[in-house]
PDB file of C-alpha atoms in Angstrom:
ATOM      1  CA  UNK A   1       0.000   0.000   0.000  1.00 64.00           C
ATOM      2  CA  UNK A   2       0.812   3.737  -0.610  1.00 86.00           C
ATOM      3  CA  UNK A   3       1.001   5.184   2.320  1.00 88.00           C
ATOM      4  CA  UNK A   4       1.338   8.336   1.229  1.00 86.00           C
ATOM      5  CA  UNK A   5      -1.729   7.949  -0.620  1.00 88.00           C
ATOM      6  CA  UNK A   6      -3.674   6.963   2.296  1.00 87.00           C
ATOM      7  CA  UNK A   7      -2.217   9.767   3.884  1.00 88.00           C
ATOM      8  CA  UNK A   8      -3.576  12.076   1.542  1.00 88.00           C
ATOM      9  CA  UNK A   9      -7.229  10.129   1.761  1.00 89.00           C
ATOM     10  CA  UNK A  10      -7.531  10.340   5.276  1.00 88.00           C
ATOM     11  CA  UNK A  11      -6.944  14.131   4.952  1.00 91.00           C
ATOM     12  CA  UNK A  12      -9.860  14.483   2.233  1.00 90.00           C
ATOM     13  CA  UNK A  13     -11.955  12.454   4.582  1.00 88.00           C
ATOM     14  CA  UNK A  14     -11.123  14.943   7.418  1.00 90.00           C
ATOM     15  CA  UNK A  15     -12.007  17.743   5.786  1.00 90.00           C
ATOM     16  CA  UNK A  16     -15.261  16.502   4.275  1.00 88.00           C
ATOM     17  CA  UNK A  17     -15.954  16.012   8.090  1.00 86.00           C
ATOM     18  CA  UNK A  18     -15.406  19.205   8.893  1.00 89.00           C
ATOM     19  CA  UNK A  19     -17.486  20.438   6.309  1.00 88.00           C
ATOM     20  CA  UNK A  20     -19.859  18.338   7.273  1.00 87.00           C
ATOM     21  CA  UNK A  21     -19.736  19.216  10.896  1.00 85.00           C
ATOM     22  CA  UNK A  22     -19.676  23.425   9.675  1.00 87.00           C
ATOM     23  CA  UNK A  23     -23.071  22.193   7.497  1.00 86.00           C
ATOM     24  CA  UNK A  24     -24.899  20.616   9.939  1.00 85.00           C
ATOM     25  CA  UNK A  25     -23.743  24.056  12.446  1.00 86.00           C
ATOM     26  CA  UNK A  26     -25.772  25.745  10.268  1.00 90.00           C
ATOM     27  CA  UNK A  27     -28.600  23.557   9.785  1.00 92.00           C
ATOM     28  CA  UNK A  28     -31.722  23.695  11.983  1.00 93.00           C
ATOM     29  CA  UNK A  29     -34.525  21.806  12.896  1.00 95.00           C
ATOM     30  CA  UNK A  30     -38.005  22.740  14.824  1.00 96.00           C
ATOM     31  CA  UNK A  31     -40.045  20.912  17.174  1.00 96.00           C
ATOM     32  CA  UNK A  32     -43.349  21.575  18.548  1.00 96.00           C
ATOM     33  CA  UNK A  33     -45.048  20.127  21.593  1.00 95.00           C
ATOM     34  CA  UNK A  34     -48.049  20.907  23.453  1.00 93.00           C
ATOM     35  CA  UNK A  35     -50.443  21.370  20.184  1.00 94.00           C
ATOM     36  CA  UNK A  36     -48.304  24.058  19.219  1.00 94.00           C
ATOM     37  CA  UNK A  37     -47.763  25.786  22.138  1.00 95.00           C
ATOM     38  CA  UNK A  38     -43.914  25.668  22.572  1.00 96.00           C
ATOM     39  CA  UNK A  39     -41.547  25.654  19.301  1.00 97.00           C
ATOM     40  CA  UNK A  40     -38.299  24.943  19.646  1.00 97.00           C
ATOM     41  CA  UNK A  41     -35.591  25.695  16.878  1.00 97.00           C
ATOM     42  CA  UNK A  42     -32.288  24.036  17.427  1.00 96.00           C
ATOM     43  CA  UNK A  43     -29.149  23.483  15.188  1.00 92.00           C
ATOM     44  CA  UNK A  44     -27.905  19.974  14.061  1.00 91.00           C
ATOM     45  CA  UNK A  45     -24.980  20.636  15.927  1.00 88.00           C
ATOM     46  CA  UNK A  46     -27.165  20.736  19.149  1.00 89.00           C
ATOM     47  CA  UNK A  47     -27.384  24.305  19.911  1.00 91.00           C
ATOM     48  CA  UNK A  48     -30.597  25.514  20.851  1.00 95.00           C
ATOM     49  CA  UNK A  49     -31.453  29.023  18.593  1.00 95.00           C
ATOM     50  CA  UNK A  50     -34.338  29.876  19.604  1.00 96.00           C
ATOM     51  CA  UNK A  51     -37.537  29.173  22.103  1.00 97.00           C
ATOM     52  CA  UNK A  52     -41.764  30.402  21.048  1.00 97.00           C
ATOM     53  CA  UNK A  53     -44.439  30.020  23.635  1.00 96.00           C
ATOM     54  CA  UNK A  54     -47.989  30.545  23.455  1.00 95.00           C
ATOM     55  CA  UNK A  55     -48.942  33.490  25.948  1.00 94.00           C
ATOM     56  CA  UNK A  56     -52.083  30.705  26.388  1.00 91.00           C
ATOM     57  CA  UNK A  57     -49.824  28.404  28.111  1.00 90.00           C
ATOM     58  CA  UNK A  58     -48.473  30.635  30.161  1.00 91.00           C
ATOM     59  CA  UNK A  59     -50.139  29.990  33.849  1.00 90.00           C
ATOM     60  CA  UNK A  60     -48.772  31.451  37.086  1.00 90.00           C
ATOM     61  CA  UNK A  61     -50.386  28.302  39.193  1.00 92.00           C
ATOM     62  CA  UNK A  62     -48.849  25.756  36.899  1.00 91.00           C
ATOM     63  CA  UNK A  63     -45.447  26.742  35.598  1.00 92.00           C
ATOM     64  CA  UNK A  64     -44.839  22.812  35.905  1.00 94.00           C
ATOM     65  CA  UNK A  65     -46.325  22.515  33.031  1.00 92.00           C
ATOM     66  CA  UNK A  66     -44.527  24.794  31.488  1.00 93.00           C
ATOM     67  CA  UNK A  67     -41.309  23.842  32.890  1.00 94.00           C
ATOM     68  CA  UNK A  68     -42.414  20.294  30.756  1.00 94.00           C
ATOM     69  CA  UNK A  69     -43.133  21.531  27.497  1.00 94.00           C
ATOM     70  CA  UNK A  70     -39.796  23.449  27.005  1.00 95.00           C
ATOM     71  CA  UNK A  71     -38.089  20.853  27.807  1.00 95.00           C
ATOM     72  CA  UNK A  72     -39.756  17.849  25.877  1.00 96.00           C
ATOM     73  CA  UNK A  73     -39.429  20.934  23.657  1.00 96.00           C
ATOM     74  CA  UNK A  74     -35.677  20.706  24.067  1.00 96.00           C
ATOM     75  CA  UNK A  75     -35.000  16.940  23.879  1.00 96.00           C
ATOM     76  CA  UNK A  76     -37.155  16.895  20.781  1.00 96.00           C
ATOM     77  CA  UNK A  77     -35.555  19.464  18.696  1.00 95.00           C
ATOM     78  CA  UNK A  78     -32.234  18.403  19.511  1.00 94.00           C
ATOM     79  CA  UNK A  79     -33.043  14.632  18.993  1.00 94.00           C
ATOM     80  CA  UNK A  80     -33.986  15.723  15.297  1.00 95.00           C
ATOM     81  CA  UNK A  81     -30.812  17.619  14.591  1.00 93.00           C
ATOM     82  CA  UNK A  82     -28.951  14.288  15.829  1.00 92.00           C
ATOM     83  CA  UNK A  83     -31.093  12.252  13.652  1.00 93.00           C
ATOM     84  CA  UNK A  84     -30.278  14.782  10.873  1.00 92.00           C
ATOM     85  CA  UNK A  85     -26.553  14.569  12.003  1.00 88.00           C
ATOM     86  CA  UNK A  86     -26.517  10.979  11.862  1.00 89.00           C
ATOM     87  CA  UNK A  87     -28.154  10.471   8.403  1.00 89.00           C
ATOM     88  CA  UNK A  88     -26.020  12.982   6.907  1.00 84.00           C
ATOM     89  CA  UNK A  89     -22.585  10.725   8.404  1.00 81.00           C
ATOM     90  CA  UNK A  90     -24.089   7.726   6.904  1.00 82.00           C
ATOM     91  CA  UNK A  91     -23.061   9.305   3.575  1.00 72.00           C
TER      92      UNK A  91
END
């Protein structure tokens, strides 16, 4: 074998990972929970961009509820940028 060759391989691998990676940075993904009450927009990469709620949902007596739709919110956006993330590595 080459090795010099592979060498220069693994480098064009690298960097199409790191494109890759920059991509998926700038991808995003939305998830909504409570029948549209909370919307969460997240990048592939995981980072969270952005948080809507619905003023409806908003209820001084029961901010546990709250408290549970942002983060199923969360998990769910970020879930779908992994699953994004993933498919995209497959190629």
């Amino acid at each position: 074998m080459n090795i010099a060759k592979m060498m220069k391989q693994a480098q064009q691998m690298q960097s199409k990972m790191q494109q890759m990676q920059e991509d998926l940075a700038e991808r995003s993904v939305e998830a909504t929970v409570g029948g549209g009450k909370v919307t969460v927009v997240a990048t592939c990469a995981g980072d969270v961009e952005s948080i809507k709620i619905d003023p409806a949902v908003v209820d001084p007596e029961d901010v546990e509820m709250l408290e549970d739709l942002v983060l199923s919110g969360v998990k769910q956006a970020i879930e779908q940028g992994k699953a994004v993330a993933a498919e995209e590595m497959k190629s």
